[in-house]
């Protein structure tokens, strides 16, 4: 893992507790600044309008059956999340969606004269593919012996491909940080209205330096941003694929969810006004996210290292013992879940009893009115647990709830083949490879 050169830095792969603690402190402070959440919602709403425009444009050129527009949802949601996370993290909007949209245009002359004809369009999509390649490569570096990666041609070529993806991502991030640092030094007034993560990190770091307190080295800022791109794109986009899949396979769940969305957003206008207050009222939508994540955890397995001697399963384990945590099996354990193979958001849903956005973890089992976390507080693990839990879980919930509300307020969504199994690939995370759906405007 040291070959990836991110081990021991940033957040996700940092095994240096003191370094990790400082990095997480600055990250949490930056994510908690006033206006950050509302701006994240506005970005999601603005990008959905762009996405909706692409869908409507393609629909006009497609011979649609009864006003339905057919698509592979995976391709669109991956790019939507990349563009969304890009502007939330860096303040610079990506063009991954527009790049994909242009692949449907066979007229090269139209493409070249398009308003989107910008080198960034293609670089942004390349960045998207680099993220996916790197995430798939992490498990390769974890399981394949260094000797094979260095000297056996097949494995060496694969390793080099992963490292090239990493280097491209880091170079792109370095360029963005360099531009933002230049603006901070030379035109600080320009950044006062910005609430993106990078600006917040640079500002907080500058304040820490001026107060002679602990601060982040430039290398750590780079790796924290790198981690946020990895954690904020594929995880949320794959989770949304599984959410759409389970919703569409359970019409009664979809109906109940749509009724809640219509109750929270009674206005039938094409443009929704969304705030954090609206999102906290989407209790059933939140229950759906949790139930889909229980059945299809994007991160099925994680590892933890014992910081001291401990007792587990009746055995005493020395410090530095590595434990593999099988979240997928825990989520299907009949000791904690009634009918664990059944998609049932009601197991989480009681009025005023869900509040992930408010860090309220008092989730209840509707059958016996007893808190799931009273039975075992680790029976549901979506964003990790303990001090190493995901610091961006609130942002992830905001992005997913916003997308669900925007999509199902405007569209009726169905699977192309309701009986088709999910197509997935598992490495470091569980990737959804394809999800064929069709949409049409709601009446």
XYZ file of C-alpha atoms in Angstrom:
443
model
C 0.000 0.000 0.000
C 2.960 2.325 0.559
C 3.531 2.214 -3.208
C 0.399 4.347 -3.655
C 2.207 7.167 -1.783
C -0.985 8.210 0.015
C -0.621 5.755 2.874
C 0.003 7.631 6.133
C -1.410 10.896 4.777
C -4.805 12.535 4.517
C -7.777 10.794 6.136
C -8.833 7.447 4.668
C -5.448 5.663 4.444
C -3.694 7.498 7.279
C -2.370 5.167 9.984
C -0.503 7.980 11.772
C -2.970 8.925 14.499
C -1.513 12.358 15.294
C -1.421 13.377 11.628
C -4.898 11.929 11.017
C -6.325 13.774 14.040
C -5.080 17.159 12.795
C -6.276 16.496 9.242
C -9.732 15.440 10.414
C -10.011 18.485 12.689
C -9.345 20.880 9.804
C -11.660 18.932 7.494
C -14.554 18.921 9.975
C -14.059 22.635 10.673
C -14.124 23.374 6.942
C -17.257 21.275 6.374
C -18.990 23.027 9.291
C -18.540 26.634 8.164
C -21.731 28.750 7.888
C -23.313 28.496 4.464
C -21.507 25.315 3.390
C -24.537 23.001 3.525
C -26.917 25.440 1.854
C -24.414 26.059 -0.927
C -24.010 22.296 -1.408
C -27.791 22.013 -1.847
C -27.813 24.894 -4.342
C -25.032 23.260 -6.353
C -26.973 19.975 -6.482
C -30.099 21.815 -7.617
C -28.252 23.808 -10.304
C -26.488 20.728 -11.652
C -29.738 18.770 -11.733
C -31.220 21.486 -13.957
C -28.244 21.013 -16.292
C -28.693 17.228 -16.192
C -32.417 17.624 -16.863
C -31.592 19.787 -19.874
C -29.355 17.072 -21.314
C -32.029 14.427 -20.793
C -34.696 16.558 -22.485
C -32.373 17.280 -25.406
C -31.575 13.587 -25.903
C -35.214 12.653 -25.501
C -36.124 14.832 -28.493
C -33.631 12.965 -30.662
C -34.688 9.544 -29.359
C -37.713 7.653 -30.655
C -39.345 7.522 -27.253
C -42.005 4.981 -26.393
C -45.000 6.688 -24.734
C -42.888 9.662 -23.677
C -40.352 7.472 -21.835
C -36.644 8.324 -22.041
C -34.332 5.318 -21.686
C -30.800 5.452 -20.282
C -28.042 3.713 -18.365
C -28.371 5.550 -15.062
C -24.864 4.534 -13.934
C -23.196 6.631 -16.630
C -25.151 9.769 -15.758
C -25.019 9.564 -11.967
C -21.253 8.943 -11.946
C -20.703 12.123 -13.922
C -23.304 14.121 -12.016
C -21.602 13.278 -8.721
C -18.140 14.064 -10.091
C -19.263 17.512 -11.266
C -21.142 18.074 -8.025
C -18.283 17.060 -5.741
C -15.860 19.056 -7.883
C -17.656 22.343 -7.282
C -18.338 21.566 -3.603
C -14.702 20.690 -2.925
C -12.844 23.110 -5.192
C -15.378 25.727 -6.252
C -14.593 24.815 -9.868
C -17.376 23.139 -11.805
C -16.443 20.065 -13.755
C -17.776 19.295 -17.224
C -18.056 15.536 -17.014
C -21.789 15.505 -17.769
C -21.403 17.681 -20.835
C -18.571 15.485 -22.089
C -20.777 12.405 -21.831
C -23.710 14.242 -23.409
C -21.572 15.006 -26.461
C -20.819 11.318 -26.999
C -24.416 11.012 -28.251
C -23.784 13.649 -30.922
C -22.394 12.045 -34.069
C -22.018 15.395 -35.853
C -18.425 16.423 -35.118
C -18.935 19.905 -36.599
C -21.746 20.578 -34.126
C -19.606 19.265 -31.294
C -16.676 21.481 -32.231
C -18.824 24.617 -32.408
C -20.665 23.819 -29.184
C -20.699 26.148 -26.214
C -19.169 23.260 -24.307
C -16.214 22.953 -26.699
C -13.533 23.433 -24.069
C -10.499 21.267 -23.263
C -11.764 21.072 -19.674
C -14.750 19.060 -20.892
C -12.550 16.109 -21.811
C -10.145 16.515 -18.890
C -13.059 16.415 -16.485
C -14.298 13.137 -17.895
C -10.766 11.768 -17.780
C -10.682 12.724 -14.104
C -13.897 10.733 -13.572
C -12.369 7.643 -15.159
C -9.152 8.123 -13.168
C -11.141 8.056 -9.917
C -12.800 4.778 -10.890
C -9.507 3.232 -12.030
C -7.738 4.259 -8.831
C -10.473 2.921 -6.541
C -10.378 -0.414 -8.345
C -6.602 -0.373 -8.118
C -6.468 0.027 -4.328
C -7.543 -3.582 -3.779
C -5.075 -4.687 -6.474
C -2.186 -3.121 -4.519
C -3.563 -4.573 -1.298
C -3.768 -8.195 -2.486
C -1.033 -8.529 -5.150
C 2.523 -9.103 -3.900
C 5.040 -6.290 -4.659
C 7.301 -8.728 -6.530
C 4.521 -9.475 -9.040
C 3.698 -5.781 -9.443
C 7.327 -4.918 -10.164
C 8.582 -7.766 -12.324
C 5.749 -9.760 -13.937
C 4.639 -7.863 -17.087
C 0.869 -8.381 -16.704
C 0.792 -7.220 -13.073
C 3.401 -4.512 -13.692
C 1.325 -2.978 -16.498
C -1.779 -3.036 -14.319
C 0.091 -1.403 -11.430
C 1.511 1.277 -13.730
C -1.984 2.025 -15.029
C -3.256 2.583 -11.473
C -0.284 4.822 -10.660
C -0.852 6.837 -13.834
C -4.462 7.441 -12.756
C -3.268 8.527 -9.315
C -0.639 10.868 -10.773
C -3.156 12.453 -13.147
C -5.572 13.100 -10.282
C -2.864 14.550 -8.044
C -1.538 16.793 -10.815
C -5.055 18.100 -11.486
C -5.603 18.762 -7.773
C -2.190 20.456 -7.470
C -3.088 22.848 -10.288
C -6.394 23.744 -8.626
C -4.722 24.308 -5.231
C -2.033 26.462 -6.844
C -4.644 28.698 -8.495
C -6.684 29.000 -5.304
C -3.618 29.807 -3.173
C -2.636 32.498 -5.679
C -6.115 34.038 -5.403
C -5.976 33.851 -1.596
C -2.685 35.746 -1.501
C -3.363 38.280 -4.252
C -7.142 38.788 -4.326
C -8.518 37.684 -0.923
C -11.702 39.736 -1.405
C -12.554 37.502 -4.348
C -12.818 34.477 -2.051
C -14.922 35.967 0.752
C -18.197 34.754 -0.730
C -16.877 31.252 -1.535
C -17.796 28.325 0.717
C -16.063 25.457 -1.074
C -13.963 23.026 0.949
C -10.600 24.027 -0.529
C -11.108 27.736 0.195
C -12.250 26.901 3.728
C -9.191 24.681 4.271
C -6.752 27.306 2.996
C -8.420 30.010 5.105
C -8.440 27.881 8.273
C -4.836 26.853 7.661
C -3.761 30.482 7.187
C -5.483 31.452 10.446
C -3.749 28.595 12.276
C -0.346 29.661 10.945
C -0.935 33.273 12.011
C -1.847 32.088 15.534
C 1.238 29.839 15.661
C -0.927 26.753 16.246
C -0.896 23.404 14.451
C -1.528 23.692 10.728
C -1.677 21.490 7.632
C 1.389 21.110 5.408
C 0.599 21.658 1.722
C 1.032 17.923 1.096
C -1.744 17.162 3.587
C -4.171 19.664 2.030
C -3.559 17.962 -1.299
C -4.225 14.489 0.128
C -7.333 15.583 2.066
C -8.798 16.974 -1.176
C -7.767 13.755 -2.954
C -9.550 11.678 -0.292
C -12.710 13.765 -0.544
C -12.877 13.259 -4.307
C -12.548 9.501 -3.846
C -15.023 9.293 -0.969
C -17.574 11.685 -2.432
C -18.008 10.400 -5.972
C -18.142 6.625 -6.396
C -19.627 5.908 -2.968
C -22.606 8.255 -3.335
C -23.194 7.490 -7.020
C -23.209 3.717 -6.442
C -25.469 4.083 -3.401
C -27.942 6.089 -5.490
C -27.929 3.309 -8.101
C -28.903 0.769 -5.450
C -31.537 3.138 -4.059
C -33.129 3.552 -7.508
C -32.984 -0.214 -8.064
C -34.764 -1.102 -4.823
C -37.305 1.718 -5.082
C -38.328 0.645 -8.581
C -38.633 -3.011 -7.545
C -40.974 -2.048 -4.696
C -43.858 0.114 -6.020
C -45.440 0.532 -2.566
C -42.179 2.014 -1.288
C -41.958 4.346 -4.278
C -45.537 5.512 -3.776
C -44.973 6.259 -0.093
C -41.742 8.099 -0.900
C -43.357 10.222 -3.633
C -46.178 11.141 -1.255
C -43.626 12.357 1.287
C -41.755 14.387 -1.354
C -45.023 15.982 -2.507
C -45.898 16.800 1.103
C -42.552 18.491 1.755
C -42.538 20.175 -1.683
C -46.207 20.901 -2.510
C -45.299 23.413 -5.227
C -45.502 21.818 -8.673
C -42.985 24.282 -10.154
C -40.147 22.824 -12.233
C -37.627 24.558 -9.954
C -37.666 23.319 -6.356
C -36.622 25.556 -3.498
C -34.640 23.205 -1.251
C -33.118 23.981 2.149
C -31.615 21.822 4.887
C -34.929 22.207 6.717
C -36.722 20.547 3.799
C -34.232 17.685 3.737
C -34.550 16.974 7.464
C -38.282 16.419 6.892
C -37.667 13.673 4.310
C -37.717 10.949 6.957
C -38.953 8.159 4.719
C -36.399 9.054 2.035
C -33.701 8.810 4.685
C -35.059 5.422 5.754
C -34.816 4.281 2.121
C -31.172 5.376 1.936
C -30.357 3.425 5.089
C -32.234 0.300 4.043
C -30.643 0.266 0.571
C -27.239 0.774 2.197
C -27.940 -2.101 4.578
C -28.721 -4.493 1.718
C -25.957 -3.201 -0.576
C -23.218 -1.563 1.491
C -20.883 0.196 -0.939
C -18.007 -0.580 1.419
C -18.733 -4.224 2.374
C -15.552 -4.837 4.369
C -13.197 -2.594 6.327
C -10.242 -3.165 8.568
C -9.295 -1.740 11.948
C -6.061 -2.056 13.924
C -6.156 -2.575 17.692
C -4.389 0.342 19.394
C -3.955 -1.722 22.578
C -4.444 -5.267 23.822
C -8.135 -6.157 23.674
C -10.582 -9.026 24.118
C -12.751 -10.063 21.164
C -14.912 -13.214 20.937
C -13.448 -14.528 24.186
C -9.837 -14.262 23.019
C -7.168 -11.768 24.012
C -5.507 -10.044 21.081
C -2.252 -8.076 21.229
C -1.923 -4.461 20.159
C -1.599 -3.874 16.400
C -3.770 -6.894 15.559
C -5.628 -6.253 12.291
C -9.362 -7.014 12.334
C -11.412 -7.388 9.157
C -14.951 -6.061 9.725
C -17.526 -7.715 7.468
C -20.265 -5.074 7.311
C -22.182 -6.948 4.609
C -22.608 -10.001 6.866
C -23.520 -7.885 9.894
C -26.268 -6.212 7.858
C -27.772 -9.622 7.017
C -27.512 -11.113 10.508
C -30.894 -12.407 11.732
C -29.835 -11.676 15.305
C -30.282 -7.966 14.580
C -32.616 -7.845 11.589
C -36.060 -9.348 11.021
C -36.339 -10.741 7.476
C -32.895 -9.345 6.574
C -33.170 -10.157 2.848
C -36.359 -8.080 2.471
C -36.167 -4.424 1.414
C -38.186 -2.720 4.156
C -37.497 0.980 4.877
C -40.204 0.845 7.551
C -37.742 -0.936 9.827
C -36.077 2.493 10.198
C -39.099 4.706 9.803
C -40.971 6.223 12.725
C -42.121 9.828 12.728
C -39.445 12.187 14.109
C -37.163 9.229 14.732
C -34.682 9.644 11.887
C -32.200 12.465 11.721
C -28.878 11.631 10.081
C -28.505 15.271 9.041
C -28.685 16.240 12.709
C -26.375 13.400 13.779
C -29.340 11.725 15.485
C -28.582 8.013 15.522
C -31.631 6.899 17.520
C -33.037 4.630 14.840
C -35.836 2.313 15.890
C -37.046 -1.098 14.878
C -40.731 -0.507 14.229
C -41.652 -4.060 15.166
C -40.722 -3.837 18.841
C -40.188 -0.075 19.285
C -36.703 -0.777 20.596
C -33.722 1.188 19.352
C -31.607 -0.792 16.922
C -28.614 0.755 18.626
C -29.805 -0.482 22.023
C -29.692 -4.005 20.574
C -26.263 -3.409 19.081
C -25.062 0.034 18.105
C -22.911 -1.410 15.321
C -25.618 -3.482 13.610
C -25.899 -0.807 10.901
C -22.644 0.583 9.536
C -23.074 2.947 6.596
C -20.422 5.594 7.207
C -18.018 3.590 9.338
C -17.969 3.760 13.122
C -16.134 5.244 16.053
C -13.622 8.040 15.652
C -12.792 6.805 12.134
C -16.345 7.309 10.881
C -16.746 9.279 7.663
C -16.441 13.040 8.373
C -18.405 13.790 5.197
C -21.505 11.734 6.044
C -23.701 14.820 6.436
C -22.635 16.087 3.009
C -23.293 12.638 1.512
C -26.816 12.601 2.961
C -27.466 16.127 1.648
C -26.376 15.128 -1.858
C -28.390 11.899 -1.930
C -31.563 13.364 -0.411
C -31.399 16.346 -2.781
C -31.029 14.104 -5.829
C -33.876 11.804 -4.757
C -36.215 14.757 -4.143
C -35.320 16.499 -7.411
C -35.648 13.333 -9.500
C -38.859 11.874 -8.114
C -40.609 15.228 -7.797
C -40.295 15.654 -11.560
C -40.109 12.133 -12.988
C -41.691 8.740 -12.804
C -38.813 6.262 -12.835
C -38.967 2.576 -13.761
C -36.476 -0.207 -14.426
C -36.220 -1.355 -18.028
C -36.317 -4.951 -16.784
C -37.684 -5.223 -13.264
C -36.599 -8.878 -13.017
C -32.995 -8.313 -14.095
C -30.428 -8.755 -11.301
C -28.037 -5.994 -10.374
C -24.796 -5.984 -12.354
C -21.994 -5.299 -9.902
C -18.254 -5.649 -9.501
C -16.586 -5.840 -6.095
C -13.073 -4.711 -5.282
C -12.414 -2.010 -2.711
C -16.094 -1.053 -3.001
C -19.140 -2.586 -4.718
C -19.545 -0.887 -8.106
C -22.829 -0.863 -10.002
C -21.817 -1.597 -13.597
C -25.130 -0.937 -15.328
C -28.647 0.154 -14.392
C -31.024 0.514 -17.325
C -33.969 2.744 -16.422
C -36.631 4.784 -18.175
C -38.122 8.085 -17.033
C -41.025 10.291 -18.023
C -42.456 13.502 -16.525
C -44.991 12.945 -13.780
C -48.560 13.941 -14.536
